Amino acid sequence: MSTVSQPLLKLENITKRFKNLTAVNSVNLDVAAGEKLVIIGPSGSGKSTLLRSINLLEEIEEGTIRFEGREVGYVMRNGKRHPDRPQAISALRAEIGMVFQHFHLFPHMTVLGNVMEGPLTVQHKPADEARSIAVEILAKVGLSDKRDVFPATLSGGQKQRVAIARALAMQPKLMLFDEPTSALDPELVGEVFDTIHTLADEGMTMIIVTHHMGFARELADRVIFMESGNFLAQGTPEELFSSAQDNDRIRGFLNRLL
Amino acid sequence: MKYLISRAFVALLFLWTMTGSCLGAEDYEQLFRQTSDLMAQGDLDGALALLKQVPAPKADEEAGPFVSSRMQAARIYASQKASDKAMTTCQEVLKLFPDNNEARNFAAALKDLQKPGWHTALSDTVRFLPALAKGALMTLLLVFCTMLVSPLGGLLVALGRISTIKPISGFCWFIIWFFRGTPLLLQLFFIYYGLPSLGITLKPLTAAVIGLGLNYSAYLGEIIRGAIQSIDHGQMEAAKAIGMSYSQAMRRVIIPQTYKRLMPPVGNEFIALIKDTALVSTIAMVELMRAADQLFNTYFNITALALAAVIYLVLTTIFTFIFEKIEYRAGIYEHR
C-alpha cells in the first residue's frame, strides 16, 4: 500500500520570508500518518509560520508541500510560482484542521453553530446531519451542556475545546495546533491537554507548536527544536531531552521553561 | 399694549355712537352726555348703571337709544375684560334685533377674543395637516426607497474597495470619491436637469431615489468597509482554516459580525437621510419640506414650517428608537 510507504505530509525546502527576515529557512519535514509531532523553540523561531504555511495561511517563497503524495498549494505558470486556485486551496484546508492560540470562535454563532459550520457551509451537508455530527463531537470534548450558548459565556479552556471540536467536525486527516494552551490560565490548560490527548489516542495525525513541555513528554513521537527558522535538533522526547545536555541553546531554552 | 389699543378702539367707537345717538329723544341725549361725563371721570360702574336705565323699546318705538346704550355698555364691559358680560349685553340686543350688524360683529369679535392663542394654532394645524401629511408620506417613501437601495450599493462598494482586483477597487474608490465629494444638491440637479440633455429623462421620484441612493451608497460603503475591516483578522483565518471560500467567510462569518457595529453610524446616516430628502424639493417633488414651503408662501403662516419641523422630529425620533432596538438585538451574542 502506497499510503504506508509515503508520508501524509512532506515538506521540501520550505522557505518563508517577511521582508528582510527569513522566518522559515529551507525546512524539510516528513510527517507519517498517525504521527504526533511537537515543535518547540523560542518565540519568533518560525514555528507558527511553518505551521501556517502548511495549510496555506502563509504564502511561502520557496519549497513544495506534498499532502498524501500530491503537490498542493502552488502551481507553476510561465516559470513562476503562483498560489493555486482558491477552490483548491480551500479544499486542502478542509482536510487539515487548525486550532489557534486565540481560539477565533465565531462569536455570533452558538457553540453548536460553530461546530456545525464547517459541515454545513463547506461540505454542504444537510442541517440535521451537520447537527448530529456536531452534537457527537461536542459530547466527545465534554461540552454537550454548552451546545446552545454563545462563546462569550465560555471559559478559555471551554472555548479552545469548542475550537478543537469545530476543526474535528470536518473530519480532518491532519490537525495543526498553534500554541493551543498559551492564551489559557494555568488551571485551564489541563482540560485542553486532555482533549488533545484523547484525540492522539484515537490515532489522529497532529503537529503541535507549544511551549507546554507536557505535550512533548507525554504525547510526542517526535520533538523538533526550532530556532531562527531552522530545525536545530529533533528526535524522540528522550533523545531530545538527553541531547539537551550537550546543546547549550536547547538546554538554555528548556531551563527557562522549567 | 393690546389693552391700550382696545381701550382706544372702544373710545373711538364711543365717540362715533355718541354722534349717532344724538338724534334720539332729549332724555336720552342727556343720559348719554352724563354717561360720557362719568366715563371721562373714570366712573365706569356709574356709566353702566345709567346706560342700563334705557329700557327695551316697545314695538313701535325707536330702537336707536336702546341699541346704543347696550352697545356702549358692552364696550365698557369689554374694556374691563369682562367679556362674558359684554357678550350677554350684545345678545340682549341680538335677541330683539337679530340683524343688527354692529351687535353681530361685536359679538363675533368678542368670540375671537375669548379664543386663546393655541386655538388659532390648532385651527391652522387642522388646516395645514392634510397637505403636510401627504408631503410626509412622500418623504417616507423616498427614505424607504433609499434605505432599500443604499445598503446594497454600500455593501457592493465596500467589498469592491477591499478587493485585491485593482480595477474593481479603483472604480469603487472613484464612486466614493465622487459622490462624497460633491454636494447632493448638485448631484440631484445633474440627474434631473442634466441627464435629459444626454437623452435620459427621469421622473422626479426616480431621479430623487437614484441621487439619494448613489450618495448614501457612497457614505454607507465607507462605513461598511470600516466595519468589515474592524473584525478581528483571526475570524477570516478561522473561517478559511475550516475550508471556507472568501465569499463564504464574508457571508457567514465576517458580515454578520458587522451588524452591531454598523447600527450606530448607519442609524446616523438614515436620520441625516430623512432631512436630506428636503433637498429633492428642488427637483419638482412635493415632499414634506416643499409642502410646508408652499403653505408658508400661500398663507404667510409660520405654523406650517413649525409643523414640518415637528413632523421631521417625530420621524427622526421613531428612527432613533428603532435603530437602538436593532443595535441591541444585533449584539445579543455579546451579552454574558
Coordinates of C-alpha atoms in Angstrom, one line a residue:
Chain A
M1 CA 0.0 0.0 0.0
S2 CA 1.4 3.3 -1.1
T3 CA -0.2 5.2 1.8
V4 CA 2.0 3.3 4.2
S5 CA 5.2 4.0 2.4
Q6 CA 4.6 7.7 1.7
P7 CA 4.3 10.3 4.5
L8 CA 1.0 12.0 4.9
L9 CA 2.7 15.4 4.8
K10 CA 6.0 16.1 3.1
L11 CA 7.7 19.5 3.2
E12 CA 10.7 20.1 1.0
N13 CA 12.9 23.2 1.3
I14 CA 10.2 25.4 2.7
T15 CA 11.3 29.0 2.9
K16 CA 9.2 31.9 4.1
R17 CA 10.5 35.4 4.3
F18 CA 8.9 38.5 5.7
K19 CA 10.6 41.5 4.0
N20 CA 14.2 41.0 5.2
L21 CA 13.5 38.4 7.9
T22 CA 13.7 34.7 7.0
A23 CA 11.1 33.1 9.2
V24 CA 11.5 29.6 7.9
N25 CA 14.7 28.7 6.3
S26 CA 14.6 25.8 3.8
V27 CA 13.0 23.3 6.1
N28 CA 12.4 19.6 5.2
L29 CA 9.9 17.6 7.2
D30 CA 8.1 14.3 6.8
V31 CA 5.1 13.5 8.9
A32 CA 3.8 10.0 8.8
A33 CA 0.1 9.2 9.2
G34 CA -0.7 8.8 12.9
E35 CA 2.4 10.6 14.0
K36 CA 2.4 13.1 16.8
L37 CA 4.9 15.8 16.2
V38 CA 5.7 18.6 18.7
I39 CA 7.6 21.6 17.7
I40 CA 9.2 23.7 20.4
G41 CA 11.5 26.6 20.4
P42 CA 11.8 30.3 21.4
S43 CA 9.3 33.0 20.3
G44 CA 10.0 34.2 16.8
S45 CA 11.8 31.0 15.8
G46 CA 9.3 30.4 12.9
K47 CA 7.3 27.5 14.5
S48 CA 3.9 29.2 13.9
T49 CA 4.9 30.4 10.5
L50 CA 5.8 26.9 9.5
L51 CA 2.5 25.6 10.8
R52 CA 0.5 28.3 9.0
S53 CA 2.5 27.6 5.8
I54 CA 1.2 24.0 5.8
N55 CA -2.4 25.0 5.5
L56 CA -1.5 27.9 3.2
L57 CA -2.4 30.7 5.6
E58 CA 1.1 31.9 4.8
E59 CA 2.3 32.0 1.2
I60 CA 5.8 30.5 1.0
E61 CA 8.5 31.8 -1.2
E62 CA 10.2 28.5 -1.9
G63 CA 9.7 24.8 -1.5
T64 CA 7.0 22.3 -2.1
I65 CA 4.2 20.9 0.1
R66 CA 3.0 17.4 -0.5
F67 CA -0.1 16.1 1.1
E68 CA -0.9 12.5 0.6
G69 CA 1.7 12.5 -2.1
R70 CA 0.2 15.2 -4.2
E71 CA 1.8 18.6 -4.5
V72 CA -0.5 21.2 -3.1
G73 CA -0.9 25.0 -2.8
Y74 CA 1.1 26.3 -5.7
V75 CA 1.2 26.0 -9.4
M76 CA 3.9 26.9 -11.9
R77 CA 2.9 29.3 -14.6
N78 CA 5.4 30.7 -17.1
G79 CA 8.2 29.5 -14.9
K80 CA 6.8 31.4 -11.9
R81 CA 5.2 30.1 -8.7
H82 CA 1.6 31.2 -8.1
P83 CA -0.8 30.2 -5.4
D84 CA -3.2 27.5 -6.6
R85 CA -6.8 28.3 -7.4
P86 CA -8.8 29.4 -4.4
Q87 CA -11.1 26.3 -4.6
A88 CA -8.0 24.0 -4.5
I89 CA -6.6 25.9 -1.5
S90 CA -10.0 25.7 0.3
A91 CA -10.2 22.0 -0.5
L92 CA -6.9 21.3 1.1
R93 CA -7.7 23.4 4.2
A94 CA -10.9 21.4 4.6
E95 CA -8.8 18.3 5.1
I96 CA -6.4 19.9 7.6
G97 CA -7.8 21.1 11.0
M98 CA -6.3 24.1 12.7
V99 CA -6.5 25.3 16.2
F100 CA -5.4 28.8 17.0
Q101 CA -3.8 30.2 20.2
H102 CA -6.7 32.7 20.5
F103 CA -9.4 30.3 19.5
H104 CA -11.1 32.5 17.0
L105 CA -14.5 31.1 17.6
F106 CA -17.3 32.7 15.6
P107 CA -18.9 34.9 18.3
H108 CA -22.2 35.3 16.6
M109 CA -22.9 31.6 16.5
T110 CA -23.8 29.3 19.3
V111 CA -21.3 26.6 20.3
L112 CA -23.3 24.1 18.2
G113 CA -23.4 26.6 15.4
N114 CA -19.6 26.9 15.4
V115 CA -19.1 23.2 15.2
M116 CA -21.8 22.7 12.6
E117 CA -20.5 25.5 10.4
G118 CA -17.8 23.5 8.5
P119 CA -20.0 20.5 7.6
L120 CA -22.9 22.8 6.8
T121 CA -21.2 25.5 4.7
V122 CA -18.1 23.8 3.4
Q123 CA -19.2 20.2 3.0
H124 CA -22.8 21.3 2.1
K125 CA -24.3 18.6 4.4
P126 CA -28.0 18.8 5.3
A127 CA -28.6 20.7 8.5
D128 CA -29.8 17.7 10.5
E129 CA -26.7 15.7 9.5
A130 CA -24.3 18.5 10.3
R131 CA -26.2 18.9 13.6
S132 CA -25.8 15.3 14.6
I133 CA -22.1 15.4 13.7
A134 CA -21.7 18.5 15.9
V135 CA -23.6 17.0 18.8
E136 CA -21.5 13.9 18.7
I137 CA -18.2 15.8 18.7
L138 CA -19.3 18.2 21.4
A139 CA -20.0 15.2 23.6
K140 CA -16.5 13.9 22.9
V141 CA -14.9 17.2 24.1
G142 CA -17.3 17.2 27.1
L143 CA -19.3 20.3 26.2
S144 CA -22.7 18.8 25.5
D145 CA -24.3 21.1 28.1
K146 CA -22.9 24.2 26.4
R147 CA -24.4 23.5 23.0
D148 CA -26.8 26.4 22.9
V149 CA -24.7 29.2 24.5
F150 CA -22.7 31.8 22.7
P151 CA -18.8 31.7 23.0
A152 CA -18.7 34.9 25.1
T153 CA -20.1 32.9 28.0
L154 CA -17.4 30.2 28.0
S155 CA -14.1 30.0 29.8
G156 CA -10.9 30.0 27.9
G157 CA -10.5 26.2 28.2
Q158 CA -14.0 25.6 27.0
K159 CA -13.5 27.9 24.1
Q160 CA -10.4 26.0 23.0
R161 CA -12.3 22.7 23.3
V162 CA -15.0 24.1 21.1
A163 CA -12.4 25.3 18.6
I164 CA -11.0 21.8 18.5
A165 CA -14.5 20.4 18.0
R166 CA -15.0 22.8 15.2
A167 CA -11.9 21.6 13.4
L168 CA -12.8 17.9 14.1
A169 CA -16.2 18.3 12.6
M170 CA -14.6 18.5 9.2
Q171 CA -13.1 15.0 9.8
P172 CA -9.5 16.2 9.0
K173 CA -6.6 13.9 8.2
L174 CA -4.2 16.2 10.0
M175 CA -4.6 18.5 12.9
L176 CA -2.4 21.6 13.4
F177 CA -2.3 23.1 16.9
D178 CA -0.7 26.6 17.1
E179 CA 0.1 27.1 20.8
P180 CA -3.3 25.8 21.9
T181 CA -2.7 26.5 25.6
S182 CA -0.7 29.7 25.5
A183 CA -3.6 32.0 26.0
L184 CA -5.1 30.0 28.8
D185 CA -4.9 30.4 32.6
P186 CA -2.7 27.6 34.0
E187 CA -5.6 25.8 35.7
L188 CA -7.4 25.6 32.3
V189 CA -4.5 24.0 30.4
G190 CA -5.3 20.5 31.7
E191 CA -8.7 20.2 30.1
V192 CA -7.4 21.2 26.7
F193 CA -4.4 19.0 27.1
D194 CA -6.7 16.0 28.0
T195 CA -8.8 16.7 24.9
I196 CA -5.8 16.7 22.6
H197 CA -4.5 13.6 24.4
T198 CA -7.8 11.7 23.7
L199 CA -7.5 12.7 20.1
A200 CA -3.9 11.5 19.9
D201 CA -5.0 8.1 21.4
E202 CA -7.5 7.8 18.6
G203 CA -4.7 7.9 16.1
M204 CA -5.1 11.4 14.8
T205 CA -2.0 12.8 13.0
M206 CA -1.0 16.1 14.6
I207 CA 1.6 18.8 14.7
I208 CA 1.6 20.8 17.8
V209 CA 3.5 24.0 18.3
T210 CA 3.8 24.7 22.0
H211 CA 5.7 25.9 25.0
H212 CA 4.0 23.3 27.1
M213 CA 6.5 20.5 27.8
G214 CA 3.8 18.1 28.9
F215 CA 2.7 17.8 25.3
A216 CA 6.3 16.9 24.3
R217 CA 6.9 14.4 27.1
E218 CA 3.5 12.6 27.1
L219 CA 2.3 12.8 23.5
A220 CA 5.1 13.3 21.1
D221 CA 6.5 10.6 18.9
R222 CA 9.0 13.1 17.8
V223 CA 10.0 16.6 19.1
I224 CA 11.6 19.2 16.9
F225 CA 13.6 22.1 18.4
M226 CA 13.4 25.1 16.1
E227 CA 15.3 28.3 16.2
S228 CA 15.8 31.2 13.7
G229 CA 13.8 29.3 11.1
N230 CA 15.9 26.1 11.3
F231 CA 15.4 22.7 12.9
L232 CA 18.2 22.7 15.5
A233 CA 17.5 19.2 16.8
Q234 CA 14.9 16.5 16.5
G235 CA 14.2 13.1 17.9
T236 CA 12.0 11.2 20.4
P237 CA 11.3 13.2 23.6
E238 CA 14.0 11.1 25.4
E239 CA 16.6 11.7 22.6
L240 CA 15.9 15.5 22.5
F241 CA 16.0 15.9 26.3
S242 CA 19.2 13.9 26.6
S243 CA 20.8 15.8 23.7
A244 CA 19.9 18.9 25.5
Q245 CA 22.7 18.1 27.9
D246 CA 25.2 18.7 25.1
N247 CA 23.4 21.6 23.4
D248 CA 23.6 24.9 25.2
R249 CA 20.8 26.5 23.2
I250 CA 18.3 23.7 23.8
R251 CA 19.3 23.4 27.5
G252 CA 19.0 27.1 28.0
F253 CA 15.5 27.1 26.4
L254 CA 14.3 24.2 28.4
N255 CA 15.8 25.6 31.7
R256 CA 13.9 28.8 31.1
L257 CA 10.7 26.9 30.6
L258 CA 11.1 24.8 33.7
Chain B
M1 CA -50.2 97.2 24.5
K2 CA -53.2 95.2 23.3
Y3 CA -55.1 96.5 26.2
L4 CA -54.3 100.1 25.3
I5 CA -55.3 99.6 21.7
S6 CA -58.6 98.1 22.7
R7 CA -59.2 101.0 25.0
A8 CA -58.5 103.4 22.2
F9 CA -60.8 101.4 19.9
V10 CA -63.5 101.5 22.5
A11 CA -63.2 105.2 22.9
L12 CA -63.4 105.8 19.2
L13 CA -66.5 103.7 18.8
F14 CA -67.9 105.5 21.7
L15 CA -67.5 108.9 20.1
W16 CA -68.9 107.6 16.9
T17 CA -72.1 106.2 18.5
M18 CA -72.4 109.4 20.6
T19 CA -72.8 111.4 17.4
G20 CA -75.3 108.8 16.1
S21 CA -77.5 108.7 19.1
C22 CA -77.6 112.5 19.4
L23 CA -80.6 112.3 17.1
G24 CA -82.7 110.5 19.8
A25 CA -85.0 112.0 22.3
E26 CA -83.8 114.7 24.7
D27 CA -83.9 112.5 27.7
Y28 CA -81.6 110.1 26.1
E29 CA -79.4 112.9 24.9
Q30 CA -78.9 114.0 28.4
L31 CA -78.4 110.5 29.6
F32 CA -75.7 109.8 27.1
R33 CA -74.0 113.1 27.9
Q34 CA -74.0 112.2 31.7
T35 CA -72.6 108.8 30.8
S36 CA -69.7 110.2 28.9
D37 CA -69.0 112.6 31.7
L38 CA -68.9 109.7 34.1
M39 CA -66.7 107.7 31.8
A40 CA -64.4 110.7 31.5
Q41 CA -64.2 110.8 35.3
G42 CA -63.4 107.1 35.3
D43 CA -66.6 106.1 36.9
L44 CA -67.4 103.2 34.6
D45 CA -69.8 101.5 37.1
G46 CA -71.8 104.7 37.3
A47 CA -71.9 104.9 33.5
L48 CA -73.1 101.3 33.2
A49 CA -75.8 102.0 35.7
L50 CA -77.1 104.9 33.7
L51 CA -76.9 103.0 30.4
K52 CA -79.0 100.1 31.9
Q53 CA -81.8 102.6 32.6
V54 CA -82.6 102.7 28.9
P55 CA -85.5 100.3 28.5
A56 CA -86.1 97.8 25.7
P57 CA -88.2 99.5 23.1
K58 CA -91.8 98.7 22.6
A59 CA -92.9 97.5 19.1
D60 CA -93.5 101.0 17.7
E61 CA -90.7 102.7 19.5
E62 CA -87.3 103.7 18.0
A63 CA -84.6 101.1 18.6
G64 CA -81.6 103.6 18.4
P65 CA -81.2 104.6 22.1
F66 CA -81.6 101.1 23.4
V67 CA -79.1 99.6 20.9
S68 CA -76.7 102.5 21.5
S69 CA -76.9 102.2 25.3
R70 CA -76.4 98.4 25.2
M71 CA -73.5 98.5 22.8
Q72 CA -71.9 101.2 24.9
A73 CA -72.3 99.0 27.9
A74 CA -70.8 96.1 26.0
R75 CA -67.8 98.2 25.1
I76 CA -67.3 99.2 28.7
Y77 CA -67.5 95.6 29.8
A78 CA -65.1 94.6 27.1
S79 CA -62.7 97.3 28.2
Q80 CA -62.9 95.8 31.7
K81 CA -62.1 92.4 30.2
A82 CA -65.5 91.2 31.3
S83 CA -66.2 89.6 28.0
D84 CA -68.9 87.3 29.4
K85 CA -71.0 90.3 30.5
A86 CA -70.2 92.1 27.2
M87 CA -71.4 89.1 25.3
T88 CA -74.7 88.9 27.3
T89 CA -75.3 92.5 26.6
C90 CA -74.7 92.0 22.9
Q91 CA -77.1 89.1 22.9
E92 CA -79.7 91.3 24.6
V93 CA -79.6 93.4 21.5
L94 CA -79.4 90.5 19.1
K95 CA -82.5 88.9 20.8
L96 CA -84.6 91.8 19.7
F97 CA -82.7 92.8 16.5
P98 CA -81.0 89.7 15.1
D99 CA -80.0 91.6 12.0
N100 CA -78.1 94.4 13.8
N101 CA -74.7 94.4 12.2
E102 CA -73.0 96.3 15.0
A103 CA -74.1 93.8 17.7
R104 CA -73.3 90.9 15.5
N105 CA -69.8 92.0 14.6
F106 CA -69.0 92.9 18.2
A107 CA -70.2 89.5 19.4
A108 CA -68.1 87.8 16.7
A109 CA -65.0 89.9 17.8
L110 CA -65.7 89.0 21.4
K111 CA -65.9 85.3 20.5
D112 CA -62.5 85.6 18.8
L113 CA -61.1 87.4 21.8
Q114 CA -62.3 84.6 24.0
K115 CA -60.3 82.1 22.0
P116 CA -56.9 81.5 23.4
G117 CA -53.7 81.6 21.2
W118 CA -53.4 77.9 21.0
H119 CA -56.8 77.8 19.4
T120 CA -55.6 79.7 16.4
A121 CA -52.6 77.5 16.2
L122 CA -54.8 74.4 16.4
S123 CA -57.1 75.6 13.6
D124 CA -54.0 76.3 11.5
T125 CA -52.7 72.9 12.2
V126 CA -56.0 71.3 11.2
R127 CA -55.9 73.3 8.0
F128 CA -52.3 72.5 7.1
L129 CA -52.0 68.9 8.3
P130 CA -53.5 67.1 5.3
A131 CA -51.1 68.7 2.9
L132 CA -48.2 68.2 5.3
A133 CA -49.1 64.6 5.9
K134 CA -49.2 64.0 2.2
G135 CA -45.7 65.6 1.9
A136 CA -44.5 63.5 4.9
L137 CA -45.7 60.3 3.2
M138 CA -43.6 61.2 0.1
T139 CA -40.7 61.9 2.4
L140 CA -41.1 58.5 3.9
L141 CA -41.4 56.9 0.5
L142 CA -38.1 58.5 -0.5
V143 CA -36.5 57.4 2.7
F144 CA -37.6 53.8 2.4
C145 CA -36.6 53.5 -1.2
T146 CA -33.1 54.9 -0.4
M147 CA -32.9 52.6 2.6
L148 CA -33.5 49.7 0.3
V149 CA -31.1 50.7 -2.3
S150 CA -28.2 52.3 -0.4
P151 CA -27.2 49.4 1.9
L152 CA -26.9 47.1 -1.1
G153 CA -25.0 49.7 -3.0
G154 CA -22.9 50.4 0.1
L155 CA -22.1 46.7 0.6
L156 CA -21.0 46.3 -3.1
V157 CA -18.9 49.5 -2.9
A158 CA -17.3 48.3 0.4
L159 CA -16.5 44.8 -0.9
G160 CA -15.1 46.4 -4.1
R161 CA -12.9 48.7 -2.1
I162 CA -11.3 45.9 -0.2
S163 CA -11.0 43.7 -3.3
T164 CA -7.5 42.8 -4.4
I165 CA -8.5 43.3 -8.0
K166 CA -7.2 46.7 -8.9
P167 CA -9.8 47.9 -11.4
I168 CA -12.7 47.0 -9.1
S169 CA -11.2 48.7 -6.0
G170 CA -10.2 51.7 -8.2
F171 CA -13.7 52.0 -9.6
C172 CA -15.3 51.8 -6.1
W173 CA -12.8 54.3 -4.8
F174 CA -13.8 56.7 -7.6
I175 CA -17.6 56.2 -6.8
I176 CA -17.0 57.1 -3.2
W177 CA -14.7 60.0 -4.0
F178 CA -17.2 61.5 -6.5
F179 CA -20.4 61.1 -4.5
R180 CA -18.9 62.1 -1.2
G181 CA -17.0 64.9 -2.7
T182 CA -19.8 66.8 -4.5
P183 CA -23.0 68.4 -3.0
L184 CA -26.1 66.1 -3.0
L185 CA -28.0 69.1 -4.4
L186 CA -25.7 69.3 -7.3
Q187 CA -26.0 65.6 -8.0
L188 CA -29.8 65.8 -7.9
F189 CA -29.7 68.7 -10.4
F190 CA -27.3 66.8 -12.6
I191 CA -29.5 63.7 -12.6
Y192 CA -32.8 65.5 -13.1
Y193 CA -31.9 68.5 -15.2
G194 CA -28.6 67.3 -16.8
L195 CA -29.4 63.8 -17.9
P196 CA -32.2 64.8 -20.3
S197 CA -29.6 66.5 -22.4
L198 CA -28.0 63.1 -22.8
G199 CA -31.4 61.7 -23.8
I200 CA -32.2 60.3 -20.4
T201 CA -35.4 61.8 -18.9
L202 CA -36.3 60.7 -15.5
K203 CA -39.4 61.2 -13.4
P204 CA -38.7 63.3 -10.3
L205 CA -39.2 60.3 -7.9
T206 CA -36.8 58.1 -10.0
A207 CA -34.2 60.9 -10.2
A208 CA -34.5 61.5 -6.4
V209 CA -34.1 57.8 -5.5
I210 CA -31.1 57.5 -7.8
G211 CA -29.5 60.6 -6.5
L212 CA -30.1 59.8 -2.8
G213 CA -29.3 56.1 -3.4
L214 CA -25.9 56.8 -5.0
N215 CA -25.0 59.4 -2.4
Y216 CA -25.9 57.2 0.5
S217 CA -24.3 54.1 -1.1
A218 CA -21.0 56.1 -1.1
Y219 CA -21.3 57.0 2.6
L220 CA -22.6 53.6 3.7
G221 CA -19.8 52.0 1.6
E222 CA -17.1 53.6 3.7
I223 CA -19.0 52.7 6.9
I224 CA -19.4 49.1 5.9
R225 CA -15.8 48.8 4.8
G226 CA -14.7 50.2 8.1
A227 CA -16.9 47.7 10.0
I228 CA -15.6 44.8 7.9
Q229 CA -12.0 45.7 8.4
S230 CA -12.6 46.2 12.1
I231 CA -13.5 42.5 12.5
D232 CA -10.5 40.6 14.0
H233 CA -8.4 39.1 11.2
G234 CA -8.4 35.8 13.1
Q235 CA -12.1 35.4 12.1
M236 CA -11.2 35.3 8.5
E237 CA -8.3 32.9 9.2
A238 CA -10.5 30.6 11.2
A239 CA -13.1 30.6 8.5
K240 CA -10.5 29.8 5.9
A241 CA -9.0 27.2 8.1
I242 CA -12.2 25.1 8.0
G243 CA -12.1 25.4 4.2
M244 CA -14.4 28.3 3.6
S245 CA -14.0 30.3 0.4
Y246 CA -13.6 34.1 0.7
S247 CA -17.3 34.7 -0.2
Q248 CA -18.5 32.0 2.3
A249 CA -16.3 33.6 5.0
M250 CA -17.7 37.0 4.2
R251 CA -21.3 35.9 4.1
R252 CA -21.3 33.5 7.1
V253 CA -18.6 34.9 9.4
I254 CA -17.5 38.5 8.8
I255 CA -20.5 40.4 7.6
P256 CA -22.9 39.1 10.3
Q257 CA -20.4 40.3 12.9
T258 CA -20.5 43.8 11.4
Y259 CA -24.2 44.4 12.1
K260 CA -23.9 45.6 15.6
R261 CA -21.0 47.9 14.8
L262 CA -22.9 49.2 11.7
M263 CA -26.0 50.2 13.6
P264 CA -24.9 53.5 15.3
P265 CA -23.3 55.0 12.2
V266 CA -25.9 53.7 9.8
G267 CA -28.7 55.0 12.1
N268 CA -26.9 58.3 12.0
E269 CA -26.9 58.2 8.2
F270 CA -30.6 57.4 7.9
I271 CA -31.5 60.2 10.2
A272 CA -29.5 62.5 8.1
L273 CA -31.3 61.0 5.1
I274 CA -34.7 61.9 6.5
K275 CA -33.6 65.5 6.5
D276 CA -31.6 65.3 3.2
T277 CA -34.8 64.4 1.4
A278 CA -35.7 68.0 1.8
L279 CA -33.3 68.7 -1.0
V280 CA -35.3 66.9 -3.6
S281 CA -38.0 69.6 -3.2
T282 CA -35.7 71.4 -5.7
I283 CA -36.4 68.9 -8.4
A284 CA -40.2 69.3 -8.6
M285 CA -41.0 66.8 -5.8
V286 CA -43.6 67.8 -3.3
E287 CA -42.4 66.2 -0.1
L288 CA -42.6 67.5 3.4
M289 CA -40.3 70.5 3.0
R290 CA -41.9 71.6 -0.2
A291 CA -45.4 71.2 1.2
A292 CA -44.5 73.3 4.2
D293 CA -42.9 75.9 1.9
Q294 CA -45.9 76.1 -0.3
L295 CA -48.3 76.6 2.7
F296 CA -45.9 79.2 4.1
N297 CA -45.9 81.1 0.8
T298 CA -49.7 80.9 0.5
Y299 CA -50.7 81.9 4.0
F300 CA -47.6 83.6 5.3
N301 CA -48.1 81.5 8.3
I302 CA -45.1 80.3 10.3
T303 CA -47.2 77.5 11.8
A304 CA -46.7 75.5 8.5
L305 CA -42.9 75.5 9.0
A306 CA -43.2 74.8 12.7
L307 CA -45.4 71.8 11.9
A308 CA -43.0 70.5 9.4
A309 CA -40.2 70.7 12.0
V310 CA -42.4 68.7 14.4
I311 CA -43.1 66.0 11.8
Y312 CA -39.3 65.8 11.0
L313 CA -38.6 65.4 14.7
V314 CA -41.3 62.7 15.0
L315 CA -39.8 60.8 12.1
T316 CA -36.2 61.1 13.4
T317 CA -37.3 60.1 16.9
I318 CA -39.0 57.0 15.6
F319 CA -35.9 56.0 13.6
T320 CA -33.6 56.6 16.6
F321 CA -35.8 54.4 18.7
I322 CA -35.9 51.6 16.0
F323 CA -32.2 51.7 15.5
E324 CA -31.4 51.4 19.2
K325 CA -33.6 48.3 19.3
I326 CA -31.9 46.8 16.3
E327 CA -28.5 47.5 17.7
Y328 CA -29.4 45.8 20.9
R329 CA -30.7 42.7 19.0
A330 CA -27.7 42.6 16.7
G331 CA -25.3 42.4 19.6
I332 CA -27.2 39.9 21.7
Y333 CA -24.5 37.3 21.4
E334 CA -22.1 39.5 23.2
H335 CA -24.1 39.6 26.3
R336 CA -22.7 37.4 29.0

